[in-house]
């Protein structure tokens, strides 16, 4: 049997991938008394912990808090020194556990989850997974209840001639940077590209250029979002090229192995077909994500390896009608955000353990497409949840949008955040409920959850009118928004 | 007629007091087409704008944002200089409009509200007010609909022997300070006392001592609140004396008028009757508020001058059964907070103009006693809404409280806020809804509104479970709290 040991006995659930989604489905199933094995080929904690949210926000925060201090008269005078890049990178290393998972494994083991180091693959038999162990052996696991796919995504490298050969940075190399490139070209102006562009600019990059194919940055959000972020970026010396795509990349080979990498040259085609050449020390690709499903054995369930795993509202893979296969997190393609992966994990776990709601219904995903919150941690920040005005109209809803300046409330004045940003609610007229909200401005991240609660709770405007924001907080934008609506 | 001009003709509503509450009732009545006169004897904008929230938060913010920067590795290195006190005081002067109301008057006049500078007094005839004009004359106003009292409160000076004679600072002198006392004693550890104590400490006061009669600071909040704030205060060198009252104060007279004021000596009696003497450059009284109603003519409606004006849920004064007299803001004694005064103003205006809700009912105060949000802008901040656990039990509710560390979420780690603070929900078990919430920690002010929406919206826990907080925001404490409850 080619070194395979079989010991499925006693395992109820097998989880493939120990990122935030996998960890949560495993932990929650274990909490309910099930025997769980989780298979991980890299680090327990996943992309988010080591190469995603955690390091990227850690790289952004020093610049953000210093910018905040510089905007406050009296505090600005105390900011006389320079940001200490080495200290920032050391803090990054600390928060990613020096790229070891010793700090994260106990969360699993304390919950009785068995950690199997290796790469798991569906065999084609129900609830069976073959693990190619990290130490070279194999192990066959059979679950009594469910197999959950939670293997996440990796950076997409678009098929631009010369790009792959130029060995570009992706989110991993960028968040793990050991130095700040003097000049940087960022392909992609979504959340990842925008955040990392600003991080490296504020860490001292002399030249940072964002290349975005859409007409604006953060193109899936309300239109003012991209315009405001672009204006802020340009004001701090970041070049933003919209309606522009990379068409060729060239990096000459290094002459000697110990030499610094030669600069990369990036040919971009902008509006009206105008071609320009950008030259930079480094190029970062932030052009979307590709599911990490090439090697999962998806062909055994009739699906395409390398694709997302389509699921129903219970997070069950549609390709397996018997219902034993689940997918949560990025790999299911619903909403590629850590918190949504964790949410899906909680739902999937409750479905697996048979936990019902107070009305006796099985758990299901109530948030997808309706109440997905998202925060881009640039400065200004962008916090949004639910539908944009355009998406709401395209969904056939009769909506009215209202907006007020985020910087217009007294709370923004006393914080010294400046008169920047916009707060907007998208309101469904028939039901008089909020279906979408966007808050841009300095440090708007915590404004969002009130909107998420209002959307999920379907709290009517007539009730919201009695939810008084405290003075002088920035949450007073809520009052302005409701008054603007006519309350 | 002793110089009195009578021109009530055409006035629908008379508002006494042009602070935030008065301004809002006037503006909202005017927006509905009513003719409104507002009477103000000091500055349009009121206590909050010149001597309350605005200057106090402006004095606190520089220290807060520098403390935040010092906690972030990499940013801390840039904070090498000293806070510039002169710049802070200049910014304070700017935000209080140099104690002129030129910047605030247009808000009224643009809405067609007539501003009458003087002191208004009820005459005893229905809807009639005599104004003792600032320029020396008198004017008799008669409203066709309503008179609204919105004259606010002033600092209470407790009857401690020698205290009044020592000419102590109150919120006006403290927020308007032109220098930072080297040593300061603060009588009262509520929101005002705690905030100003920390402000003057962080602005460079060498010795700051808070004297609080209750067993803890911010004694009306959850017990952990006062303990946490005290620990933070003590860590930064503020002395906190609880269970302690001032029993005598003495300040010798200055020898010459141009001399600096002699130090004040404060005798305090602490636990077990131990008496101590505190000596300081300045003493600040922050021991509650007294309604500014001595001179309003309350005796003409059978009420006690100097007392609060008791109102019903429509903000109508109970002493006037005909219903033409309203009171909003501090003066009605419901919740002495700017935002609640503004809220009451909106309700009263809607009652006055006859605006009904979608079910045809007149407007009424839905928040009082149930969903009053309050933020103390110390560091750590204290944000709370609704009932404390104790208040809920005293109200006969079957509740369960859950808590998690605010600093325990990833969002707190990446912000570098430190492992401080507590987040707590008080949940009514029968209805499975939130009835109270408290968030302490660095910069928790914007966490609050989600709780206010949940309380006012009566959003069940089973719904809240699907309101996903974004990663990595501090709002993820919501997830921890609901998991702690058992979801």
Coordinates of C-alpha atoms in Angstrom, one line a residue, chain B residues 31-477:
Chain B
X31 CA -37.9 74.1 8.4
X32 CA -41.6 73.1 8.8
X33 CA -42.7 76.7 8.0
X34 CA -43.2 78.1 11.5
X35 CA -42.1 81.6 12.5
X36 CA -39.6 81.1 15.3
X37 CA -37.9 83.5 17.7
X38 CA -34.9 82.3 19.8
X39 CA -33.7 84.2 22.8
X40 CA -30.1 83.9 23.9
X41 CA -28.4 86.0 26.6
X42 CA -24.9 84.6 25.9
X43 CA -23.5 83.0 22.8
X44 CA -25.5 81.2 20.1
X45 CA -24.1 77.6 20.3
X46 CA -24.4 77.3 24.0
X47 CA -22.3 75.6 26.7
X48 CA -21.3 72.7 24.5
X49 CA -19.8 74.8 21.8
X50 CA -17.7 77.1 23.9
X51 CA -17.3 75.6 27.3
X52 CA -18.1 71.9 27.0
X53 CA -17.7 69.1 24.5
X54 CA -15.9 71.1 21.8
X55 CA -13.1 72.6 23.8
X56 CA -12.7 69.7 26.2
X57 CA -12.3 67.2 23.3
X58 CA -10.0 69.6 21.5
X59 CA -7.8 69.7 24.6
X60 CA -7.8 65.8 24.8
X61 CA -7.2 64.9 21.2
X62 CA -3.5 65.9 20.8
X63 CA -2.6 63.7 23.8
X64 CA -4.7 60.9 22.6
X65 CA -3.3 60.8 19.1
X66 CA 0.3 61.0 20.4
X67 CA -0.4 58.2 22.8
X68 CA -1.8 56.2 20.0
X69 CA 1.3 56.9 17.9
X70 CA 3.7 56.0 20.7
X71 CA 2.1 52.6 21.0
X72 CA 2.8 51.7 17.4
X73 CA 6.3 50.4 16.7
X74 CA 7.9 52.4 13.9
X75 CA 5.6 55.4 14.5
X76 CA 6.8 55.8 18.0
X77 CA 10.3 56.7 16.8
X78 CA 8.9 59.7 14.9
X79 CA 7.4 61.2 18.1
X80 CA 10.5 62.8 19.4
X81 CA 9.3 66.3 20.1
X82 CA 7.0 67.7 22.7
X83 CA 3.3 68.4 22.5
X84 CA 2.9 72.2 21.7
X85 CA 0.6 73.5 24.4
X86 CA 0.3 76.9 22.8
X87 CA -0.8 75.3 19.5
X88 CA -3.4 73.2 21.4
X89 CA -4.8 76.3 23.1
X90 CA -4.8 78.2 19.8
X91 CA -6.7 75.3 18.1
X92 CA -9.2 75.4 21.1
X93 CA -9.7 79.1 20.5
X94 CA -10.3 78.5 16.8
X95 CA -12.9 75.8 17.4
X96 CA -14.7 77.9 19.9
X97 CA -14.7 80.8 17.5
X98 CA -12.6 82.9 19.9
X99 CA -15.7 82.9 22.1
X100 CA -17.7 84.8 19.5
X101 CA -20.8 83.4 17.9
X102 CA -20.4 85.0 14.4
X103 CA -19.8 81.5 13.0
X104 CA -23.0 80.0 14.5
X105 CA -25.6 82.8 14.1
X106 CA -25.9 82.2 10.3
X107 CA -27.1 78.7 10.9
X108 CA -30.2 80.3 12.6
X109 CA -30.7 83.2 10.2
X110 CA -30.3 81.1 7.1
X111 CA -33.3 79.1 8.4
X112 CA -35.3 82.2 9.0
X113 CA -35.1 82.0 12.8
X114 CA -35.2 85.4 14.5
X115 CA -32.4 85.8 17.1
X116 CA -33.3 88.0 20.1
X117 CA -30.3 88.9 22.3
X118 CA -31.4 89.0 25.9
X119 CA -32.9 87.0 28.8
X120 CA -36.3 85.6 28.4
X121 CA -38.8 85.0 31.3
X122 CA -42.3 83.5 31.3
X123 CA -44.9 86.1 32.3
X124 CA -47.6 83.8 33.6
X125 CA -49.8 84.4 30.6
X126 CA -50.0 81.5 28.1
X127 CA -47.2 81.4 25.5
X128 CA -45.9 84.8 26.6
X129 CA -42.3 85.7 27.3
X130 CA -40.8 89.0 28.3
X131 CA -37.3 89.5 27.0
X132 CA -34.9 91.7 28.9
X133 CA -32.9 92.8 26.0
X134 CA -29.1 92.8 26.0
X135 CA -29.2 96.5 24.9
X136 CA -31.3 97.4 28.0
X137 CA -34.9 97.5 26.6
X138 CA -37.6 94.9 27.0
X139 CA -39.7 93.1 24.5
X140 CA -42.8 91.1 24.9
X141 CA -43.2 88.0 22.7
X142 CA -46.3 86.0 22.4
X143 CA -46.2 82.7 20.5
X144 CA -49.2 81.2 18.7
X145 CA -48.1 77.6 19.4
X146 CA -45.4 77.0 21.9
X147 CA -42.7 78.1 24.2
X148 CA -39.6 75.9 24.5
X149 CA -37.2 76.1 27.4
X150 CA -33.7 75.2 26.5
X151 CA -31.5 77.2 28.9
X152 CA -29.3 74.4 29.9
X153 CA -27.3 74.0 33.1
X154 CA -24.2 75.4 34.8
X155 CA -21.6 73.8 37.0
X156 CA -22.8 72.9 40.5
X157 CA -20.6 74.3 43.2
X158 CA -21.1 72.0 46.2
X159 CA -21.5 73.6 49.6
X160 CA -18.0 72.8 50.8
X161 CA -16.7 75.4 53.3
X162 CA -14.3 77.8 51.5
X163 CA -14.9 76.4 48.1
X164 CA -16.8 79.2 46.5
X165 CA -14.5 81.8 48.1
X166 CA -11.5 80.0 46.5
X167 CA -12.9 80.9 43.1
X168 CA -12.5 77.4 41.7
X169 CA -12.3 76.5 38.1
X170 CA -15.5 75.1 36.6
X171 CA -15.9 73.6 33.1
X172 CA -15.9 77.2 31.7
X173 CA -12.6 78.3 33.3
X174 CA -11.0 74.9 32.7
X175 CA -11.9 74.5 29.1
X176 CA -10.9 78.1 28.5
X177 CA -7.6 77.8 30.3
X178 CA -4.8 80.1 29.1
X179 CA -2.2 78.1 30.9
X180 CA -1.7 74.6 32.3
X181 CA -1.6 74.6 36.1
X182 CA 1.5 72.9 37.5
X183 CA -0.8 71.2 40.1
X184 CA -4.5 70.6 39.9
X185 CA -7.1 69.1 42.2
X186 CA -10.3 67.9 40.4
X187 CA -13.4 67.5 42.5
X188 CA -15.5 64.9 40.8
X189 CA -14.5 61.8 38.8
X190 CA -17.5 61.7 36.4
X191 CA -17.1 62.3 32.7
X192 CA -16.2 66.0 33.0
X193 CA -13.7 65.5 35.8
X194 CA -12.0 62.5 34.3
X195 CA -11.7 64.1 30.9
X196 CA -10.3 67.4 32.2
X197 CA -7.9 65.6 34.6
X198 CA -6.3 63.7 31.9
X199 CA -6.3 66.6 29.5
X200 CA -4.3 68.8 31.9
X201 CA -2.0 65.9 32.8
X202 CA -1.2 65.2 29.2
X203 CA -0.8 68.9 28.5
X204 CA 2.0 68.9 31.0
X205 CA 0.4 69.3 34.5
X206 CA 3.0 67.9 36.9
X207 CA 0.4 66.9 39.6
X208 CA -3.2 66.1 39.0
X209 CA -5.4 64.6 41.7
X210 CA -9.0 63.4 41.2
X211 CA -11.2 63.4 44.2
X212 CA -14.3 61.2 43.8
X213 CA -16.9 60.5 46.5
X214 CA -18.1 57.2 45.0
X215 CA -16.0 54.0 45.2
X216 CA -14.9 54.5 41.7
X217 CA -14.5 56.8 38.7
X218 CA -17.4 57.1 36.3
X219 CA -19.5 55.4 39.0
X220 CA -22.7 55.2 36.9
X221 CA -21.1 52.8 34.4
X222 CA -20.2 49.2 34.7
X223 CA -17.8 48.6 37.6
X224 CA -14.9 47.6 35.4
X225 CA -15.0 51.0 33.7
X226 CA -13.9 53.0 36.7
X227 CA -11.3 50.4 37.6
X228 CA -9.8 50.4 34.1
X229 CA -9.7 54.2 33.8
X230 CA -8.2 54.5 37.3
X231 CA -5.5 52.0 36.4
X232 CA -4.7 54.0 33.2
X233 CA -4.7 57.3 35.1
X234 CA -2.4 56.0 37.8
X235 CA 0.0 54.6 35.1
X236 CA 0.4 58.0 33.7
X237 CA 0.8 59.7 37.0
X238 CA -2.7 61.0 37.8
X239 CA -3.6 60.4 41.5
X240 CA -7.1 59.0 42.0
X241 CA -8.7 59.2 45.4
X242 CA -12.0 57.4 45.6
X243 CA -14.5 57.2 48.5
X244 CA -13.1 60.6 49.3
X245 CA -14.8 64.0 49.7
X246 CA -13.6 67.5 50.0
X247 CA -14.5 68.8 53.4
X248 CA -12.8 72.2 53.4
X249 CA -11.0 74.5 51.0
X250 CA -8.9 77.5 51.7
X251 CA -7.1 79.9 49.4
X252 CA -5.4 82.9 51.0
X253 CA -6.0 86.2 49.3
X254 CA -3.5 87.5 46.8
X255 CA -1.3 90.3 48.3
X256 CA -1.5 92.4 45.2
X257 CA -3.9 92.3 42.3
X258 CA -1.2 91.5 39.7
X259 CA 0.2 88.7 41.7
X260 CA -0.3 85.1 40.8
X261 CA -3.1 83.5 42.8
X262 CA -1.8 81.8 45.9
X263 CA -2.1 78.0 46.0
X264 CA -5.3 76.4 47.3
X265 CA -5.4 73.9 50.1
X266 CA -8.0 71.2 50.0
X267 CA -8.9 69.1 53.0
X268 CA -10.3 65.8 51.9
X269 CA -11.8 62.9 54.0
X270 CA -11.2 59.5 52.6
X271 CA -12.1 55.9 53.6
X272 CA -12.3 55.3 57.3
X273 CA -12.4 59.0 57.9
X274 CA -8.8 59.6 57.2
X275 CA -8.2 63.3 56.6
X276 CA -5.5 64.6 54.1
X277 CA -4.6 67.9 52.8
X278 CA -3.9 68.5 49.2
X279 CA -2.2 71.7 48.0
X280 CA -2.4 72.8 44.4
X281 CA -2.2 75.7 42.1
X282 CA -5.8 75.2 40.9
X283 CA -9.0 73.4 41.9
X284 CA -11.5 72.4 39.3
X285 CA -15.1 71.6 40.4
X286 CA -16.8 68.9 38.2
X287 CA -19.5 67.8 40.6
X288 CA -22.6 67.8 38.5
X289 CA -24.8 70.4 36.9
X290 CA -27.5 72.8 38.1
X291 CA -30.4 73.8 35.8
X292 CA -30.2 77.4 34.6
X293 CA -33.8 78.1 35.5
X294 CA -33.5 80.6 38.5
X295 CA -34.7 83.5 36.4
X296 CA -37.1 81.9 33.9
X297 CA -40.3 82.7 35.7
X298 CA -41.0 79.1 36.6
X299 CA -42.9 80.3 39.6
X300 CA -45.6 81.6 37.2
X301 CA -46.4 78.0 36.2
X302 CA -46.2 76.8 39.8
X303 CA -42.7 75.3 39.5
X304 CA -39.7 75.9 41.6
X305 CA -37.2 78.3 40.1
X306 CA -33.8 76.7 39.9
X307 CA -35.1 73.2 39.4
X308 CA -35.3 70.9 36.4
X309 CA -38.4 71.2 34.3
X310 CA -40.1 67.9 34.3
X311 CA -41.5 66.8 31.0
X312 CA -43.6 64.0 29.5
X313 CA -42.5 61.8 26.6
X314 CA -43.5 64.5 24.2
X315 CA -41.2 66.9 26.0
X316 CA -44.1 68.9 27.3
X317 CA -43.7 70.5 30.7
X318 CA -45.9 68.6 33.1
X319 CA -46.6 71.8 35.0
X320 CA -48.6 73.2 32.1
X321 CA -51.4 70.9 31.3
X322 CA -52.5 73.1 28.3
X323 CA -49.4 71.8 26.6
X324 CA -47.9 74.9 25.2
X325 CA -44.7 74.7 27.3
X326 CA -41.8 72.4 26.3
X327 CA -38.4 71.8 27.7
X328 CA -35.5 70.2 25.9
X329 CA -31.8 69.6 26.6
X330 CA -30.2 69.7 30.0
X331 CA -33.0 71.8 31.5
X332 CA -35.4 68.9 31.3
X333 CA -33.1 66.7 33.3
X334 CA -33.6 63.6 31.3
X335 CA -30.1 63.0 30.0
X336 CA -27.5 65.8 30.3
X337 CA -25.8 65.1 27.0
X338 CA -25.6 67.3 23.9
X339 CA -26.8 64.6 21.6
X340 CA -29.8 63.8 23.8
X341 CA -30.7 67.5 23.9
X342 CA -30.6 67.6 20.2
X343 CA -32.7 64.4 20.0
X344 CA -35.3 65.9 22.4
X345 CA -35.3 69.0 20.3
X346 CA -36.1 67.0 17.2
X347 CA -38.9 65.2 19.0
X348 CA -40.3 68.4 20.5
X349 CA -40.2 70.2 17.2
X350 CA -42.1 67.3 15.6
X351 CA -44.7 67.4 18.3
X352 CA -45.1 71.2 17.9
X353 CA -45.4 71.1 14.1
X354 CA -47.8 68.1 14.4
X355 CA -45.6 65.7 12.5
X356 CA -46.7 62.1 13.0
X357 CA -44.9 58.8 12.4
X358 CA -45.8 56.4 9.7
X359 CA -48.4 54.8 12.0
X360 CA -50.0 58.2 12.6
X361 CA -48.7 58.7 16.2
X362 CA -47.2 61.9 17.4
X363 CA -43.5 62.0 17.9
X364 CA -42.3 60.8 21.3
X365 CA -39.0 60.2 23.1
X366 CA -38.2 56.5 22.6
X367 CA -34.6 56.7 23.8
X368 CA -34.8 58.1 27.3
X369 CA -33.8 55.5 29.9
X370 CA -33.5 52.8 27.3
X371 CA -31.0 53.8 24.6
X372 CA -29.0 56.8 25.9
X373 CA -25.5 56.6 24.4
X374 CA -22.6 58.2 26.3
X375 CA -18.9 58.5 25.6
X376 CA -16.2 59.6 28.0
X377 CA -13.3 60.7 25.8
X378 CA -10.5 59.7 28.2
X379 CA -7.8 57.2 27.1
X380 CA -8.9 54.5 27.5
X381 CA -12.3 55.7 26.1
X382 CA -15.5 54.6 27.7
X383 CA -18.5 54.2 25.3
X384 CA -21.8 52.8 26.7
X385 CA -25.4 52.8 25.8
X386 CA -28.6 51.5 27.4
X387 CA -28.7 49.7 30.8
X388 CA -25.8 48.5 32.9
X389 CA -26.1 45.0 34.1
X390 CA -27.1 46.3 37.6
X391 CA -29.6 48.8 36.2
X392 CA -31.2 46.1 34.1
X393 CA -31.6 43.8 37.1
X394 CA -32.9 46.6 39.2
X395 CA -35.5 47.2 36.4
X396 CA -36.6 43.6 36.9
X397 CA -35.2 42.3 33.6
X398 CA -33.8 38.8 33.4
X399 CA -30.4 39.5 31.8
X400 CA -27.1 37.8 31.2
X401 CA -23.9 39.8 30.6
X402 CA -21.1 38.6 28.5
X403 CA -17.7 40.3 28.1
X404 CA -14.5 39.9 26.0
X405 CA -11.3 41.9 26.1
X406 CA -11.4 44.8 23.6
X407 CA -7.7 44.5 23.0
X408 CA -8.0 40.8 22.3
X409 CA -9.0 41.0 18.6
X410 CA -6.6 41.1 15.7
X411 CA -7.8 44.6 14.8
X412 CA -6.5 45.9 18.1
X413 CA -3.2 44.2 17.6
X414 CA -2.6 45.7 14.2
X415 CA -3.6 49.1 15.4
X416 CA -1.2 48.7 18.3
X417 CA -3.9 49.7 20.9
X418 CA -2.5 47.3 23.5
X419 CA -4.3 44.6 25.3
X420 CA -6.6 47.0 27.2
X421 CA -10.3 47.4 27.6
X422 CA -13.4 45.4 27.9
X423 CA -16.4 44.9 25.7
X424 CA -19.6 43.9 27.3
X425 CA -23.2 43.2 26.2
X426 CA -26.1 43.0 28.6
X427 CA -28.7 40.7 27.0
X428 CA -32.3 40.3 28.0
X429 CA -32.8 36.6 28.0
X430 CA -36.5 36.4 27.2
X431 CA -36.4 38.5 24.1
X432 CA -32.8 37.6 23.2
X433 CA -32.0 41.3 22.5
X434 CA -29.3 43.6 23.7
X435 CA -30.4 46.1 26.3
X436 CA -27.0 47.5 27.3
X437 CA -23.4 47.7 25.9
X438 CA -20.1 49.0 27.1
X439 CA -16.9 49.3 25.2
X440 CA -13.7 50.5 26.9
X441 CA -10.3 50.7 25.3
X442 CA -8.3 52.9 22.9
X443 CA -10.6 54.9 20.7
X444 CA -13.8 52.9 21.2
X445 CA -16.1 55.8 20.4
X446 CA -17.3 54.6 17.1
X447 CA -18.0 51.1 18.3
X448 CA -21.0 52.4 20.1
X449 CA -23.5 53.2 17.4
X450 CA -23.8 49.5 16.3
X451 CA -25.0 48.8 19.9
X452 CA -27.4 51.7 19.8
X453 CA -28.9 50.5 16.6
X454 CA -29.2 46.9 17.9
X455 CA -30.9 48.2 21.1
X456 CA -33.3 50.6 19.4
X457 CA -33.9 48.2 16.5
X458 CA -34.5 45.3 19.0
X459 CA -32.5 43.2 16.7
X460 CA -32.5 39.6 18.0
X461 CA -29.3 37.8 18.7
X462 CA -30.1 35.3 16.0
X463 CA -30.1 38.2 13.5
X464 CA -27.1 39.8 15.0
X465 CA -25.2 36.6 14.4
X466 CA -25.4 37.3 10.7
X467 CA -24.1 40.9 11.0
X468 CA -20.5 40.1 10.3
X469 CA -17.8 42.5 11.6
X470 CA -15.1 43.2 9.1
X471 CA -11.6 41.8 9.7
X472 CA -9.4 43.2 11.1
X473 CA -11.5 45.9 12.7
X474 CA -12.0 46.2 16.5
X475 CA -15.7 45.7 15.8
X476 CA -14.8 42.0 15.8
X477 CA -15.5 42.1 19.6

